[in-house]
Amino acid sequence: MTDLPQLELDLMAAIGGADDLAALDAVRVSALGKTGVVSGLLKGMGAMSPDERREQGPVINGLRDRATAAIAARKTELEDAALEAKLAAETIDLSLPARPRRKGSVHPTLQVMDELIAIFAEMGFAVAEGPDIEDDFHNFTALNFPPKHPAREMHDTFFLKPDPETGERKVLRTHTSPVQVRTMMSQTPPIRIVAPGRTFRKDSDATHTPMFHQIEGLVIDKGIHMGHLKTTLTTLVARFFEVDDVQARFRPHHFPFTEPSAEMDIRCDRSGGKLTLNTGEDWLEVLGCGMVHPNVLRNCGLDPDEWQGFAFGMGVDRLAMLKYGVPDLRPMFETDVRWLAHYGFTAFQAPNPASGLS
Ligand code: DAH
């Protein structure tokens, strides 16, 4: 027979002697855990005769209850002591100078992206997205870049290490145009999307950074022609620069994924180091565009005899620089809060065409 009074004395001594929570828990497990002594006694009651059980039951249960209560009380004591010690160790020096006022702000690139999205949303465009790490098919092949074509080199592509099994080399997307491909392959026309996002090229100087932002646009429907493209883009640019109208020209260009292709320029004046739109004899290039090449439509499973479309792409950072007078591209990605405070926009005023864009 276990000497219950002695067991209780030992238990209470162990509980009182536990000087941290881990030690206390070890005592609890040894007494009340699945294979603990007290649990063993409780289990043993099953084998007792009814008389024995009537006598021993209350004694064992009482022991269990007193041990449980003692453990809980000790736990509170230990926790209180730990808190006291922490409070004593942590002091607040009220004589320290206050922190400068911290105020987050929106980066001009994101501000401009939001402005563009707001304008496009009003025109009925949805936002589409794609991955930053692309495969050759979406970034080049489907967009009608022939294999080994110098245009692939022109893009100064960042290649990832080849996959050890397939040998496939993924790329950091060099433009947002792969989102066109993904959209055409996953949706049925009519399609009207814009795809804002990060793009990457091995290039770094005053006007190029290895990471930059583009916004891509794609419209696919029946009977789409250059007139739709021109109206959409002149409206967009006028709204973006917050002028009534823009004097634009569409200068022939080449992109593998559009035919015909053009670059859109706005009339401007740069005299005195200041840029003024809609006057003067200079032209400011703002975006690339064109009618979606029939090969691209075919590569994406669309029949060019049935569907036509136009597409465009523009550099968002550059548009932000133009609109908000940022002279150098590089500080845009140096994460200097002073720069951000100078150019940043409040996060509490999202651009929308009704209350104003900027
Ligand atoms: N992807 C082109 C670039 O990065 C930009 C562009 C030009 C996109 C014409 C288009 C387009 O969708 O039609 O230089």
XYZ file of N, CA, C and O in Angstrom, residues 7 11 14-15 18 20-43 64 67-68 71-72 75:
140
model
N 3.260 10.471 0.505
C 3.261 10.872 -0.907
C 2.835 12.322 -1.034
O 3.426 13.116 -1.770
N 4.932 15.368 -2.572
C 4.420 16.117 -3.726
C 4.402 17.610 -3.452
O 4.845 18.429 -4.262
N 7.752 19.049 -3.569
C 8.258 19.197 -4.941
C 7.610 20.396 -5.620
O 8.277 21.162 -6.331
N 6.301 20.566 -5.379
C 5.599 21.703 -6.006
C 6.167 23.022 -5.483
O 6.496 23.929 -6.239
N 9.616 23.761 -6.936
C 9.799 24.020 -8.375
C 10.022 25.507 -8.561
O 9.168 26.311 -8.194
N 10.837 27.127 -11.493
C 10.373 27.757 -12.735
C 9.235 26.931 -13.332
O 8.914 25.843 -12.826
N 8.649 27.450 -14.381
C 7.456 26.813 -14.936
C 7.755 25.427 -15.500
O 6.929 24.517 -15.385
N 8.972 25.258 -16.041
C 9.321 23.956 -16.621
C 9.433 22.903 -15.528
O 8.909 21.793 -15.658
N 10.072 23.287 -14.400
C 10.221 22.346 -13.285
C 8.854 21.983 -12.713
O 8.572 20.823 -12.402
N 7.999 23.006 -12.632
C 6.658 22.764 -12.080
C 5.887 21.791 -12.978
O 5.197 20.886 -12.495
N 6.062 21.981 -14.284
C 5.343 21.113 -15.198
C 5.838 19.670 -15.086
O 5.056 18.733 -15.188
N 7.162 19.530 -14.833
C 7.704 18.174 -14.675
C 7.063 17.491 -13.462
O 6.716 16.304 -13.511
N 6.863 18.261 -12.388
C 6.208 17.701 -11.193
C 4.765 17.300 -11.519
O 4.292 16.222 -11.150
N 4.101 18.190 -12.253
C 2.707 17.906 -12.604
C 2.609 16.593 -13.390
O 1.786 15.723 -13.073
N 3.512 16.436 -14.375
C 3.466 15.228 -15.201
C 3.754 13.988 -14.353
O 3.067 12.973 -14.474
N 4.724 14.136 -13.427
C 5.090 12.955 -12.636
C 3.959 12.526 -11.690
O 3.864 11.365 -11.313
N 3.072 13.494 -11.327
C 1.982 13.141 -10.411
C 0.676 12.890 -11.155
O 0.024 11.859 -10.978
N 0.315 13.843 -12.028
C -1.019 13.796 -12.619
C -1.018 13.438 -14.088
O -2.072 13.330 -14.713
N 0.169 13.275 -14.691
C 0.253 12.888 -16.099
C -0.287 11.487 -16.296
O -0.646 10.807 -15.321
N -0.316 11.086 -17.542
C -0.911 9.778 -17.883
C -0.349 8.628 -17.042
O -1.081 7.762 -16.582
N 1.011 8.674 -16.846
C 1.622 7.594 -16.070
C 2.089 8.079 -14.695
O 2.947 7.467 -14.070
N 1.499 9.210 -14.251
C 1.899 9.785 -12.968
C 1.440 8.930 -11.790
O 0.544 8.096 -11.928
N 2.054 9.198 -10.608
C 1.721 8.386 -9.416
C 0.266 8.503 -9.020
O -0.402 7.501 -8.747
N -0.231 9.746 -8.981
C -1.617 9.926 -8.540
C -2.563 9.297 -9.551
O -3.543 8.624 -9.178
N -2.262 9.486 -10.843
C -3.096 8.861 -11.873
C -3.101 7.348 -11.702
O -4.128 6.689 -11.875
N -1.927 6.794 -11.331
C -1.827 5.352 -11.115
C -2.745 4.905 -9.982
O -3.443 3.898 -10.090
N -2.778 5.700 -8.908
C -3.647 5.365 -7.768
C -5.111 5.394 -8.181
O -5.904 4.521 -7.816
N -5.453 6.440 -9.001
C -6.844 6.560 -9.444
C -7.238 5.354 -10.278
O -8.322 4.798 -10.118
N -6.297 4.940 -11.164
C -6.579 3.770 -12.011
C -6.750 2.513 -11.148
O -7.617 1.691 -11.397
N -5.679 14.083 -5.223
C -5.580 14.611 -6.581
C -5.999 16.086 -6.604
O -5.334 16.943 -7.169
N -3.406 18.355 -4.940
C -2.201 18.494 -5.769
C -2.485 19.435 -6.941
O -1.685 20.327 -7.242
N -3.648 19.264 -7.580
C -4.002 20.121 -8.724
C -4.037 21.578 -8.285
O -3.497 22.471 -8.950
N -0.569 22.982 -7.572
C 0.187 23.258 -8.803
C -0.294 24.576 -9.425
O 0.506 25.432 -9.822
N -1.627 24.762 -9.469
C -2.166 25.982 -10.066
C -1.699 27.208 -9.282
O -1.311 28.229 -9.861
N 1.868 27.929 -9.979
C 2.025 28.452 -11.345
C 1.775 29.963 -11.342
O 2.549 30.742 -11.902
